[in-house]
PDB file of C-alpha atoms in Angstrom:
ATOM      1  CA  UNK A   7       9.240-119.349  29.819  1.00 35.00           C
ATOM      2  CA  UNK A   8       5.718-118.272  31.340  1.00 41.00           C
ATOM      3  CA  UNK A   9       3.937-121.291  30.142  1.00 45.00           C
ATOM      4  CA  UNK A  10       1.602-122.319  32.647  1.00 44.00           C
ATOM      5  CA  UNK A  11       1.590-119.133  34.486  1.00 45.00           C
ATOM      6  CA  UNK A  12      -1.697-118.311  36.417  1.00 45.00           C
ATOM      7  CA  UNK A  13      -2.871-115.089  38.205  1.00 47.00           C
ATOM      8  CA  UNK A  14      -3.610-116.869  41.097  1.00 54.00           C
ATOM      9  CA  UNK A  15       0.051-117.153  42.024  1.00 57.00           C
ATOM     10  CA  UNK A  16       1.639-114.326  43.602  1.00 66.00           C
ATOM     11  CA  UNK A  17       4.949-112.719  43.771  1.00 75.00           C
ATOM     12  CA  UNK A  18       6.806-112.166  46.778  1.00 81.00           C
ATOM     13  CA  UNK A  19       7.294-108.797  47.330  1.00 83.00           C
ATOM     14  CA  UNK A  20      11.267-107.832  48.250  1.00 87.00           C
ATOM     15  CA  UNK A  21      11.429-104.383  48.264  1.00 90.00           C
ATOM     16  CA  UNK A  22       9.301-101.225  47.526  1.00 90.00           C
ATOM     17  CA  UNK A  23      10.943 -97.771  47.256  1.00 93.00           C
ATOM     18  CA  UNK A  24       8.760 -94.549  47.498  1.00 95.00           C
ATOM     19  CA  UNK A  25       9.519 -91.126  46.934  1.00 95.00           C
ATOM     20  CA  UNK A  26       7.978 -88.090  45.643  1.00 94.00           C
ATOM     21  CA  UNK A  27       9.390 -88.499  42.426  1.00 94.00           C
ATOM     22  CA  UNK A  28       8.825 -92.092  41.752  1.00 94.00           C
ATOM     23  CA  UNK A  29       7.807 -95.496  43.210  1.00 95.00           C
ATOM     24  CA  UNK A  30       8.956 -99.128  42.587  1.00 95.00           C
ATOM     25  CA  UNK A  31       8.460-102.211  43.967  1.00 92.00           C
ATOM     26  CA  UNK A  32      10.535-105.736  43.207  1.00 92.00           C
ATOM     27  CA  UNK A  33       8.928-109.020  43.521  1.00 89.00           C
ATOM     28  CA  UNK A  34      10.395-112.486  42.794  1.00 88.00           C
ATOM     29  CA  UNK A  35       8.189-114.043  40.415  1.00 85.00           C
ATOM     30  CA  UNK A  36       9.702-117.783  40.282  1.00 80.00           C
ATOM     31  CA  UNK A  37       6.263-119.303  41.699  1.00 74.00           C
ATOM     32  CA  UNK A  38       4.483-117.633  38.787  1.00 72.00           C
ATOM     33  CA  UNK A  39       6.859-119.573  36.433  1.00 69.00           C
ATOM     34  CA  UNK A  40       7.421-122.820  38.293  1.00 66.00           C
ATOM     35  CA  UNK A  41       4.513-123.975  40.119  1.00 59.00           C
ATOM     36  CA  UNK A  42       2.025-124.265  36.981  1.00 53.00           C
ATOM     37  CA  UNK A  43       4.547-125.210  34.733  1.00 47.00           C
ATOM     38  CA  UNK A  44       6.193-127.847  36.602  1.00 46.00           C
ATOM     39  CA  UNK A  45       2.946-128.943  38.208  1.00 47.00           C
ATOM     40  CA  UNK A  46       3.553-127.883  41.831  1.00 50.00           C
ATOM     41  CA  UNK A  47       0.692-125.638  43.798  1.00 58.00           C
ATOM     42  CA  UNK A  48       1.436-122.314  45.972  1.00 61.00           C
ATOM     43  CA  UNK A  49      -0.957-123.462  48.555  1.00 61.00           C
ATOM     44  CA  UNK A  50       1.719-124.667  50.945  1.00 68.00           C
ATOM     45  CA  UNK A  51       2.728-121.252  51.640  1.00 75.00           C
ATOM     46  CA  UNK A  52       1.114-118.842  53.795  1.00 82.00           C
ATOM     47  CA  UNK A  53       0.407-115.059  52.857  1.00 81.00           C
ATOM     48  CA  UNK A  54       3.297-113.936  55.161  1.00 85.00           C
ATOM     49  CA  UNK A  55       5.315-115.729  52.539  1.00 81.00           C
ATOM     50  CA  UNK A  56       4.428-113.005  49.947  1.00 78.00           C
ATOM     51  CA  UNK A  57       4.828-109.658  52.151  1.00 79.00           C
ATOM     52  CA  UNK A  58       7.722-107.368  52.998  1.00 77.00           C
ATOM     53  CA  UNK A  59       7.243-107.875  56.489  1.00 84.00           C
ATOM     54  CA  UNK A  60       4.959-110.418  58.439  1.00 89.00           C
ATOM     55  CA  UNK A  61       1.301-109.613  59.112  1.00 90.00           C
ATOM     56  CA  UNK A  62      -0.246-109.036  62.423  1.00 93.00           C
ATOM     57  CA  UNK A  63      -2.716-111.802  62.365  1.00 93.00           C
ATOM     58  CA  UNK A  64      -2.412-115.244  63.021  1.00 91.00           C
ATOM     59  CA  UNK A  65      -4.294-116.563  59.833  1.00 87.00           C
ATOM     60  CA  UNK A  66      -1.490-114.936  57.929  1.00 88.00           C
ATOM     61  CA  UNK A  67       0.949-117.537  58.967  1.00 90.00           C
ATOM     62  CA  UNK A  68      -1.405-120.184  57.952  1.00 86.00           C
ATOM     63  CA  UNK A  69      -0.848-122.344  54.699  1.00 81.00           C
ATOM     64  CA  UNK A  70      -3.126-121.074  51.554  1.00 75.00           C
ATOM     65  CA  UNK A  71      -4.861-124.726  51.755  1.00 75.00           C
ATOM     66  CA  UNK A  72      -5.642-124.240  55.077  1.00 79.00           C
ATOM     67  CA  UNK A  73      -7.736-120.831  55.138  1.00 79.00           C
ATOM     68  CA  UNK A  74     -11.466-120.991  53.636  1.00 78.00           C
ATOM     69  CA  UNK A  75     -12.406-120.518  50.510  1.00 70.00           C
ATOM     70  CA  UNK A  76     -13.271-117.047  49.320  1.00 64.00           C
ATOM     71  CA  UNK A  77     -16.527-118.077  47.980  1.00 63.00           C
ATOM     72  CA  UNK A  78     -18.215-121.094  50.125  1.00 67.00           C
ATOM     73  CA  UNK A  79     -16.102-120.297  53.437  1.00 67.00           C
ATOM     74  CA  UNK A  80     -14.829-123.839  53.428  1.00 66.00           C
ATOM     75  CA  UNK A  81     -11.446-125.066  53.198  1.00 65.00           C
ATOM     76  CA  UNK A  82     -10.415-128.047  51.153  1.00 63.00           C
ATOM     77  CA  UNK A  83      -7.817-128.869  53.493  1.00 64.00           C
ATOM     78  CA  UNK A  84      -5.342-130.648  51.059  1.00 64.00           C
ATOM     79  CA  UNK A  85      -2.353-129.106  50.432  1.00 65.00           C
ATOM     80  CA  UNK A  86      -0.094-130.081  47.213  1.00 57.00           C
ATOM     81  CA  UNK A  87       3.698-129.668  47.539  1.00 56.00           C
ATOM     82  CA  UNK A  88       5.351-126.594  45.621  1.00 50.00           C
ATOM     83  CA  UNK A  89       6.748-126.375  42.399  1.00 49.00           C
ATOM     84  CA  UNK A  90      10.341-126.725  42.476  1.00 50.00           C
ATOM     85  CA  UNK A  91      11.324-122.991  42.341  1.00 46.00           C
ATOM     86  CA  UNK A  92      14.909-124.032  41.498  1.00 50.00           C
ATOM     87  CA  UNK A  93      14.320-124.671  38.296  1.00 68.00           C
ATOM     88  CA  UNK A  94      14.458-120.866  37.612  1.00 79.00           C
ATOM     89  CA  UNK A  95      17.379-119.295  38.763  1.00 82.00           C
ATOM     90  CA  UNK A  96      15.751-115.927  38.855  1.00 86.00           C
ATOM     91  CA  UNK A  97      12.867-114.382  37.563  1.00 86.00           C
ATOM     92  CA  UNK A  98      12.230-110.579  39.230  1.00 90.00           C
ATOM     93  CA  UNK A  99       9.461-108.130  38.126  1.00 89.00           C
ATOM     94  CA  UNK A 100      10.357-104.339  39.183  1.00 92.00           C
ATOM     95  CA  UNK A 101       7.398-102.057  38.369  1.00 91.00           C
ATOM     96  CA  UNK A 102       6.906 -98.173  38.736  1.00 93.00           C
ATOM     97  CA  UNK A 103       5.543 -95.304  38.463  1.00 92.00           C
ATOM     98  CA  UNK A 104       7.625 -92.104  37.817  1.00 92.00           C
ATOM     99  CA  UNK A 105       5.425 -89.030  38.311  1.00 90.00           C
ATOM    100  CA  UNK A 106       8.090 -86.367  38.181  1.00 87.00           C
ATOM    101  CA  UNK A 107       8.298 -85.982  34.519  1.00 79.00           C
ATOM    102  CA  UNK A 108       6.075 -83.813  32.720  1.00 85.00           C
ATOM    103  CA  UNK A 109       4.425 -86.942  30.984  1.00 82.00           C
ATOM    104  CA  UNK A 110       4.311 -89.177  33.803  1.00 86.00           C
ATOM    105  CA  UNK A 111       5.264 -92.778  32.726  1.00 86.00           C
ATOM    106  CA  UNK A 112       5.237 -96.600  33.961  1.00 87.00           C
ATOM    107  CA  UNK A 113       8.179 -98.767  33.808  1.00 88.00           C
ATOM    108  CA  UNK A 114       8.505-102.601  34.040  1.00 87.00           C
ATOM    109  CA  UNK A 115      11.565-104.816  33.890  1.00 86.00           C
ATOM    110  CA  UNK A 116      11.926-108.450  33.949  1.00 86.00           C
ATOM    111  CA  UNK A 117      15.014-109.851  35.003  1.00 86.00           C
ATOM    112  CA  UNK A 118      14.404-113.785  34.125  1.00 84.00           C
ATOM    113  CA  UNK A 119      17.201-116.388  34.341  1.00 84.00           C
ATOM    114  CA  UNK A 120      16.031-120.097  33.923  1.00 83.00           C
ATOM    115  CA  UNK A 121      19.614-121.906  34.558  1.00 83.00           C
ATOM    116  CA  UNK A 122      23.117-121.478  32.891  1.00 85.00           C
ATOM    117  CA  UNK A 123      22.054-122.326  29.117  1.00 84.00           C
ATOM    118  CA  UNK A 124      21.205-120.279  26.628  1.00 83.00           C
ATOM    119  CA  UNK A 125      17.023-119.913  26.187  1.00 79.00           C
ATOM    120  CA  UNK A 126      14.858-117.768  24.158  1.00 78.00           C
ATOM    121  CA  UNK A 127      12.723-115.750  26.239  1.00 74.00           C
ATOM    122  CA  UNK A 128       8.984-114.363  24.989  1.00 73.00           C
ATOM    123  CA  UNK A 129       7.464-111.505  26.586  1.00 70.00           C
ATOM    124  CA  UNK A 130       3.647-111.340  26.372  1.00 72.00           C
ATOM    125  CA  UNK A 131       0.979-108.604  26.867  1.00 72.00           C
ATOM    126  CA  UNK A 132      -2.409-109.560  27.145  1.00 72.00           C
ATOM    127  CA  UNK A 133      -4.879-106.998  25.659  1.00 74.00           C
ATOM    128  CA  UNK A 134      -8.891-107.512  26.140  1.00 77.00           C
ATOM    129  CA  UNK A 135     -10.970-106.856  23.415  1.00 81.00           C
ATOM    130  CA  UNK A 136     -13.075-104.800  25.909  1.00 84.00           C
ATOM    131  CA  UNK A 137     -12.837-102.361  28.211  1.00 80.00           C
ATOM    132  CA  UNK A 138     -15.068-101.224  31.148  1.00 83.00           C
ATOM    133  CA  UNK A 139     -16.119 -98.103  31.925  1.00 80.00           C
ATOM    134  CA  UNK A 140     -18.228 -96.691  34.596  1.00 83.00           C
ATOM    135  CA  UNK A 141     -20.992 -94.638  33.574  1.00 83.00           C
ATOM    136  CA  UNK A 142     -21.708 -91.825  36.278  1.00 85.00           C
ATOM    137  CA  UNK A 143     -24.858 -90.440  34.810  1.00 87.00           C
ATOM    138  CA  UNK A 144     -26.526 -94.338  34.145  1.00 86.00           C
ATOM    139  CA  UNK A 145     -25.046 -95.681  37.039  1.00 87.00           C
ATOM    140  CA  UNK A 146     -23.835 -98.787  34.889  1.00 87.00           C
ATOM    141  CA  UNK A 147     -20.687-100.619  34.000  1.00 87.00           C
ATOM    142  CA  UNK A 148     -20.595-100.960  30.235  1.00 86.00           C
ATOM    143  CA  UNK A 149     -18.108-102.725  28.289  1.00 87.00           C
ATOM    144  CA  UNK A 150     -16.950-101.239  25.121  1.00 82.00           C
ATOM    145  CA  UNK A 151     -15.369-103.318  22.336  1.00 84.00           C
ATOM    146  CA  UNK A 152     -11.939-101.904  21.605  1.00 80.00           C
ATOM    147  CA  UNK A 153     -10.780-101.542  17.809  1.00 77.00           C
ATOM    148  CA  UNK A 154      -7.014-102.254  17.678  1.00 74.00           C
ATOM    149  CA  UNK A 155      -6.548-102.830  14.273  1.00 74.00           C
ATOM    150  CA  UNK A 156      -3.953-100.118  13.846  1.00 72.00           C
ATOM    151  CA  UNK A 157      -1.542-102.471  16.433  1.00 69.00           C
ATOM    152  CA  UNK A 158       1.074-104.565  14.708  1.00 67.00           C
ATOM    153  CA  UNK A 159       3.124-106.770  16.582  1.00 64.00           C
ATOM    154  CA  UNK A 160       6.196-106.246  14.774  1.00 64.00           C
ATOM    155  CA  UNK A 161       9.704-105.011  15.678  1.00 65.00           C
ATOM    156  CA  UNK A 162      10.206-104.057  19.377  1.00 71.00           C
ATOM    157  CA  UNK A 163       7.797-100.908  19.857  1.00 74.00           C
ATOM    158  CA  UNK A 164       4.028-101.213  20.139  1.00 75.00           C
ATOM    159  CA  UNK A 165       1.593 -98.248  20.640  1.00 77.00           C
ATOM    160  CA  UNK A 166      -1.577 -98.366  22.905  1.00 77.00           C
ATOM    161  CA  UNK A 167      -3.994 -95.533  22.210  1.00 77.00           C
ATOM    162  CA  UNK A 168      -7.099 -94.689  24.453  1.00 75.00           C
ATOM    163  CA  UNK A 169     -10.059 -96.373  23.832  1.00 69.00           C
ATOM    164  CA  UNK A 170     -12.138 -93.700  23.960  1.00 71.00           C
ATOM    165  CA  UNK A 171     -10.385 -91.601  21.232  1.00 73.00           C
ATOM    166  CA  UNK A 172      -8.497 -89.364  23.723  1.00 78.00           C
ATOM    167  CA  UNK A 173      -5.027 -88.175  23.238  1.00 81.00           C
ATOM    168  CA  UNK A 174      -3.383 -90.408  25.501  1.00 78.00           C
ATOM    169  CA  UNK A 175      -0.766 -93.265  24.217  1.00 77.00           C
ATOM    170  CA  UNK A 176       1.320 -95.998  25.986  1.00 77.00           C
ATOM    171  CA  UNK A 177       4.433 -96.900  24.609  1.00 77.00           C
ATOM    172  CA  UNK A 178       5.591-100.564  25.330  1.00 76.00           C
ATOM    173  CA  UNK A 179       9.248-100.920  24.427  1.00 74.00           C
ATOM    174  CA  UNK A 180      11.049-104.229  24.385  1.00 69.00           C
ATOM    175  CA  UNK A 181      14.203-103.679  25.394  1.00 70.00           C
ATOM    176  CA  UNK A 182      17.544-106.019  24.068  1.00 66.00           C
ATOM    177  CA  UNK A 183      18.360-108.761  26.813  1.00 62.00           C
ATOM    178  CA  UNK A 184      21.364-109.412  28.861  1.00 57.00           C
ATOM    179  CA  UNK A 185      24.101-111.982  30.002  1.00 51.00           C
ATOM    180  CA  UNK A 186      23.521-113.468  33.386  1.00 51.00           C
ATOM    181  CA  UNK A 187      24.349-111.521  35.991  1.00 49.00           C
ATOM    182  CA  UNK A 188      23.538-111.211  39.412  1.00 51.00           C
ATOM    183  CA  UNK A 189      20.452-108.767  40.390  1.00 48.00           C
ATOM    184  CA  UNK A 190      19.480-109.047  43.750  1.00 46.00           C
TER     185      UNK A 190
END
C-alpha cells in the first residue's frame, strides 16, 4: 500500500467539521494509492472533483490536463485515463486539530482497505533532514540540519523533539488495525 503515491495527487474532501474545540476534515484518498500505483493519472479529473462543493469559476470544471501549466502557462492537452479507483475499496484520511485541551494536539486517522483479502499495511512518515527557519533580523530563510539520532523506529510510538531545542514534543502513535467495516 502506498507505493507510487505522489504529492501531486489530491484527495477528494468529503466532510469538514469546525467548532471552537476542534476542527476535523475527511478526504477520500484512493486516487493517491491507485493512480500512481496502477499507472493511471488524475489529470482527467477537475478541480471540482476534489472540493466539498463546486467552485464558482468555469475553469474549475475543466480537466486538469486542459488547464495551463503553472510554470509556462501552456496546457499539455494530453489527458490520460485515471487509474482504476476500484482497486481500493476505501482509503480515507481524517485529520483534526483539538484545541480544547490544555495542550492542543493533532490526530490523523487512516482507514484503508484494498479488497476483501488480508493484507499487511505499513504506515510511513517522511522526516526531512533539514528544517527551514525564517530569521526576521536577517531577513533570510535559513536551513538547519536536524539531529534525529535519538529516534528509534521500534514499536508503535515515536516522539519527535523541537528542532531548536525547545520543550515541544510530538508523539506519533500507531494504533492497532481493525477488521473491515463500513466507515463512510
